Amino acid sequence: MFILLAALVAVPIAEIAVMVKVAEWLGTGQMIALLLSVSIVGLWIVKRQGTGTLRRIRAELDAGRVPGAHLVDGALLLTAGFLLLIPGFITDFLGILLLLPPVRGFVRGRLARRFRPRVVSYPNEGTYRPPQHPSKPDFIELEPPSHLELEPPSSN
């Protein structure tokens, strides 16, 4: 929680400092034009790669496979798009990095290692049966209400 709070304070300060330096080098108008053009081109690339990822997810699902890697790629592309929407050169740089497939593969591998111990998979053998408790019966017999008494079918 502290890291998130620190990032919410530090990132805008760093973005403003970088924007001021770039504005000193290029001029304010060109700095704004550069920010807008990087964001627009980056979002266009996110859209193209996102539709390709969506197509691969559908193909995996149609083949009966779980599209795990493609789903993570889609989430990383969504993150890249979000980073490109935030005005600033640092977040644009991070967003552009996430657009590169080798970088996404590296991040996907790191995420897999990070969350692997927390994921429990059960073998696909048989069906799951909860533990049986001797004090609790497997089923409960109920009597139908009197106004719903069913008559046995006639044997005509």
PDB file of N, CA, C and O in Angstrom, residues 42-43 45-47 49-51 53 70-86 91 94-95 98-99 104:
ATOM      1  N   GLY A  42       0.903   5.437 -30.327  1.00  0.00           N
ATOM      2  CA  GLY A  42       0.921   4.310 -29.386  1.00  0.00           C
ATOM      3  C   GLY A  42      -0.436   3.662 -29.243  1.00  0.00           C
ATOM      4  O   GLY A  42      -0.554   2.432 -29.228  1.00  0.00           O
ATOM      5  N   LEU A  43      -1.485   4.463 -29.140  1.00  0.00           N
ATOM      6  CA  LEU A  43      -2.830   3.896 -29.023  1.00  0.00           C
ATOM      7  C   LEU A  43      -3.241   3.184 -30.302  1.00  0.00           C
ATOM      8  O   LEU A  43      -3.946   2.174 -30.256  1.00  0.00           O
ATOM      9  N   ILE A  45      -1.178   1.557 -32.247  1.00  0.00           N
ATOM     10  CA  ILE A  45      -0.469   0.276 -32.179  1.00  0.00           C
ATOM     11  C   ILE A  45      -1.146  -0.656 -31.175  1.00  0.00           C
ATOM     12  O   ILE A  45      -1.288  -1.856 -31.425  1.00  0.00           O
ATOM     13  N   VAL A  46      -1.594  -0.113 -30.042  1.00  0.00           N
ATOM     14  CA  VAL A  46      -2.307  -0.927 -29.045  1.00  0.00           C
ATOM     15  C   VAL A  46      -3.558  -1.524 -29.669  1.00  0.00           C
ATOM     16  O   VAL A  46      -3.858  -2.704 -29.475  1.00  0.00           O
ATOM     17  N   LYS A  47      -4.288  -0.732 -30.434  1.00  0.00           N
ATOM     18  CA  LYS A  47      -5.512  -1.229 -31.078  1.00  0.00           C
ATOM     19  C   LYS A  47      -5.196  -2.373 -32.037  1.00  0.00           C
ATOM     20  O   LYS A  47      -5.864  -3.409 -32.034  1.00  0.00           O
ATOM     21  N   GLN A  49      -2.482  -4.381 -32.133  1.00  0.00           N
ATOM     22  CA  GLN A  49      -2.003  -5.565 -31.422  1.00  0.00           C
ATOM     23  C   GLN A  49      -3.118  -6.184 -30.586  1.00  0.00           C
ATOM     24  O   GLN A  49      -3.178  -7.395 -30.429  1.00  0.00           O
ATOM     25  N   GLY A  50      -4.006  -5.344 -30.056  1.00  0.00           N
ATOM     26  CA  GLY A  50      -5.116  -5.857 -29.257  1.00  0.00           C
ATOM     27  C   GLY A  50      -6.084  -6.680 -30.077  1.00  0.00           C
ATOM     28  O   GLY A  50      -6.558  -7.726 -29.629  1.00  0.00           O
ATOM     29  N   THR A  51      -6.387  -6.240 -31.296  1.00  0.00           N
ATOM     30  CA  THR A  51      -7.288  -7.039 -32.142  1.00  0.00           C
ATOM     31  C   THR A  51      -6.625  -8.350 -32.533  1.00  0.00           C
ATOM     32  O   THR A  51      -7.291  -9.386 -32.601  1.00  0.00           O
ATOM     33  N   THR A  53      -4.454  -9.981 -30.684  1.00  0.00           N
ATOM     34  CA  THR A  53      -4.501 -10.800 -29.469  1.00  0.00           C
ATOM     35  C   THR A  53      -5.898 -11.361 -29.256  1.00  0.00           C
ATOM     36  O   THR A  53      -6.059 -12.535 -28.898  1.00  0.00           O
ATOM     37  N   HIS A  70      -2.280 -15.539 -23.923  1.00  0.00           N
ATOM     38  CA  HIS A  70      -2.897 -14.475 -24.717  1.00  0.00           C
ATOM     39  C   HIS A  70      -3.740 -13.548 -23.848  1.00  0.00           C
ATOM     40  O   HIS A  70      -3.819 -12.344 -24.122  1.00  0.00           O
ATOM     41  N   LEU A  71      -4.362 -14.097 -22.808  1.00  0.00           N
ATOM     42  CA  LEU A  71      -5.125 -13.246 -21.891  1.00  0.00           C
ATOM     43  C   LEU A  71      -4.193 -12.299 -21.139  1.00  0.00           C
ATOM     44  O   LEU A  71      -4.511 -11.119 -20.952  1.00  0.00           O
ATOM     45  N   VAL A  72      -3.042 -12.804 -20.724  1.00  0.00           N
ATOM     46  CA  VAL A  72      -2.070 -11.947 -20.043  1.00  0.00           C
ATOM     47  C   VAL A  72      -1.547 -10.889 -21.011  1.00  0.00           C
ATOM     48  O   VAL A  72      -1.402  -9.717 -20.641  1.00  0.00           O
ATOM     49  N   ASP A  73      -1.298 -11.284 -22.267  1.00  0.00           N
ATOM     50  CA  ASP A  73      -0.875 -10.305 -23.272  1.00  0.00           C
ATOM     51  C   ASP A  73      -1.931  -9.218 -23.444  1.00  0.00           C
ATOM     52  O   ASP A  73      -1.604  -8.044 -23.564  1.00  0.00           O
ATOM     53  N   GLY A  74      -3.196  -9.616 -23.463  1.00  0.00           N
ATOM     54  CA  GLY A  74      -4.270  -8.626 -23.580  1.00  0.00           C
ATOM     55  C   GLY A  74      -4.289  -7.673 -22.403  1.00  0.00           C
ATOM     56  O   GLY A  74      -4.467  -6.461 -22.579  1.00  0.00           O
ATOM     57  N   ALA A  75      -4.082  -8.206 -21.213  1.00  0.00           N
ATOM     58  CA  ALA A  75      -4.046  -7.338 -20.025  1.00  0.00           C
ATOM     59  C   ALA A  75      -2.839  -6.397 -20.071  1.00  0.00           C
ATOM     60  O   ALA A  75      -2.944  -5.223 -19.701  1.00  0.00           O
ATOM     61  N   LEU A  76      -1.712  -6.889 -20.556  1.00  0.00           N
ATOM     62  CA  LEU A  76      -0.526  -6.036 -20.662  1.00  0.00           C
ATOM     63  C   LEU A  76      -0.717  -4.968 -21.741  1.00  0.00           C
ATOM     64  O   LEU A  76      -0.256  -3.832 -21.581  1.00  0.00           O
ATOM     65  N   LEU A  77      -1.404  -5.308 -22.825  1.00  0.00           N
ATOM     66  CA  LEU A  77      -1.704  -4.300 -23.847  1.00  0.00           C
ATOM     67  C   LEU A  77      -2.663  -3.250 -23.307  1.00  0.00           C
ATOM     68  O   LEU A  77      -2.541  -2.067 -23.619  1.00  0.00           O
ATOM     69  N   LEU A  78      -3.614  -3.689 -22.497  1.00  0.00           N
ATOM     70  CA  LEU A  78      -4.526  -2.730 -21.858  1.00  0.00           C
ATOM     71  C   LEU A  78      -3.748  -1.791 -20.936  1.00  0.00           C
ATOM     72  O   LEU A  78      -3.992  -0.587 -20.916  1.00  0.00           O
ATOM     73  N   THR A  79      -2.795  -2.341 -20.206  1.00  0.00           N
ATOM     74  CA  THR A  79      -1.948  -1.526 -19.344  1.00  0.00           C
ATOM     75  C   THR A  79      -1.108  -0.553 -20.176  1.00  0.00           C
ATOM     76  O   THR A  79      -0.953   0.614 -19.803  1.00  0.00           O
ATOM     77  N   ALA A  80      -0.590  -1.031 -21.313  1.00  0.00           N
ATOM     78  CA  ALA A  80       0.190  -0.157 -22.194  1.00  0.00           C
ATOM     79  C   ALA A  80      -0.672   0.995 -22.702  1.00  0.00           C
ATOM     80  O   ALA A  80      -0.225   2.147 -22.732  1.00  0.00           O
ATOM     81  N   GLY A  81      -1.908   0.693 -23.097  1.00  0.00           N
ATOM     82  CA  GLY A  81      -2.807   1.750 -23.556  1.00  0.00           C
ATOM     83  C   GLY A  81      -3.091   2.763 -22.467  1.00  0.00           C
ATOM     84  O   GLY A  81      -3.124   3.978 -22.719  1.00  0.00           O
ATOM     85  N   PHE A  82      -3.289   2.279 -21.246  1.00  0.00           N
ATOM     86  CA  PHE A  82      -3.531   3.184 -20.122  1.00  0.00           C
ATOM     87  C   PHE A  82      -2.318   4.082 -19.882  1.00  0.00           C
ATOM     88  O   PHE A  82      -2.453   5.295 -19.681  1.00  0.00           O
ATOM     89  N   LEU A  83      -1.125   3.484 -19.922  1.00  0.00           N
ATOM     90  CA  LEU A  83       0.094   4.271 -19.705  1.00  0.00           C
ATOM     91  C   LEU A  83       0.298   5.303 -20.806  1.00  0.00           C
ATOM     92  O   LEU A  83       0.797   6.404 -20.557  1.00  0.00           O
ATOM     93  N   LEU A  84      -0.098   4.968 -22.034  1.00  0.00           N
ATOM     94  CA  LEU A  84       0.051   5.915 -23.135  1.00  0.00           C
ATOM     95  C   LEU A  84      -0.961   7.053 -23.051  1.00  0.00           C
ATOM     96  O   LEU A  84      -0.719   8.133 -23.587  1.00  0.00           O
ATOM     97  N   LEU A  85      -2.081   6.810 -22.388  1.00  0.00           N
ATOM     98  CA  LEU A  85      -3.082   7.874 -22.227  1.00  0.00           C
ATOM     99  C   LEU A  85      -2.677   8.906 -21.186  1.00  0.00           C
ATOM    100  O   LEU A  85      -3.076  10.064 -21.270  1.00  0.00           O
ATOM    101  N   ILE A  86      -1.893   8.490 -20.214  1.00  0.00           N
ATOM    102  CA  ILE A  86      -1.446   9.411 -19.168  1.00  0.00           C
ATOM    103  C   ILE A  86      -0.417  10.353 -19.790  1.00  0.00           C
ATOM    104  O   ILE A  86       0.558   9.899 -20.385  1.00  0.00           O
ATOM    105  N   THR A  91       5.660   7.603 -18.503  1.00  0.00           N
ATOM    106  CA  THR A  91       4.589   6.623 -18.699  1.00  0.00           C
ATOM    107  C   THR A  91       4.477   6.229 -20.174  1.00  0.00           C
ATOM    108  O   THR A  91       4.189   5.073 -20.477  1.00  0.00           O
ATOM    109  N   LEU A  94       7.183   3.626 -20.739  1.00  0.00           N
ATOM    110  CA  LEU A  94       6.789   2.323 -20.189  1.00  0.00           C
ATOM    111  C   LEU A  94       5.707   1.675 -21.047  1.00  0.00           C
ATOM    112  O   LEU A  94       5.722   0.457 -21.273  1.00  0.00           O
ATOM    113  N   GLY A  95       4.754   2.479 -21.521  1.00  0.00           N
ATOM    114  CA  GLY A  95       3.704   1.958 -22.387  1.00  0.00           C
ATOM    115  C   GLY A  95       4.263   1.431 -23.695  1.00  0.00           C
ATOM    116  O   GLY A  95       3.860   0.364 -24.177  1.00  0.00           O
ATOM    117  N   LEU A  98       5.864  -1.911 -23.213  1.00  0.00           N
ATOM    118  CA  LEU A  98       4.897  -3.006 -23.136  1.00  0.00           C
ATOM    119  C   LEU A  98       4.318  -3.371 -24.498  1.00  0.00           C
ATOM    120  O   LEU A  98       3.714  -4.434 -24.647  1.00  0.00           O
ATOM    121  N   LEU A  99       4.491  -2.525 -25.486  1.00  0.00           N
ATOM    122  CA  LEU A  99       4.027  -2.856 -26.834  1.00  0.00           C
ATOM    123  C   LEU A  99       4.958  -3.840 -27.536  1.00  0.00           C
ATOM    124  O   LEU A  99       4.571  -4.471 -28.512  1.00  0.00           O
ATOM    125  N   ARG A 104       6.759  -7.980 -23.361  1.00  0.00           N
ATOM    126  CA  ARG A 104       5.543  -8.601 -22.806  1.00  0.00           C
ATOM    127  C   ARG A 104       5.814 -10.039 -22.394  1.00  0.00           C
ATOM    128  O   ARG A 104       5.326 -10.504 -21.362  1.00  0.00           O
TER     129      ARG A 104
END
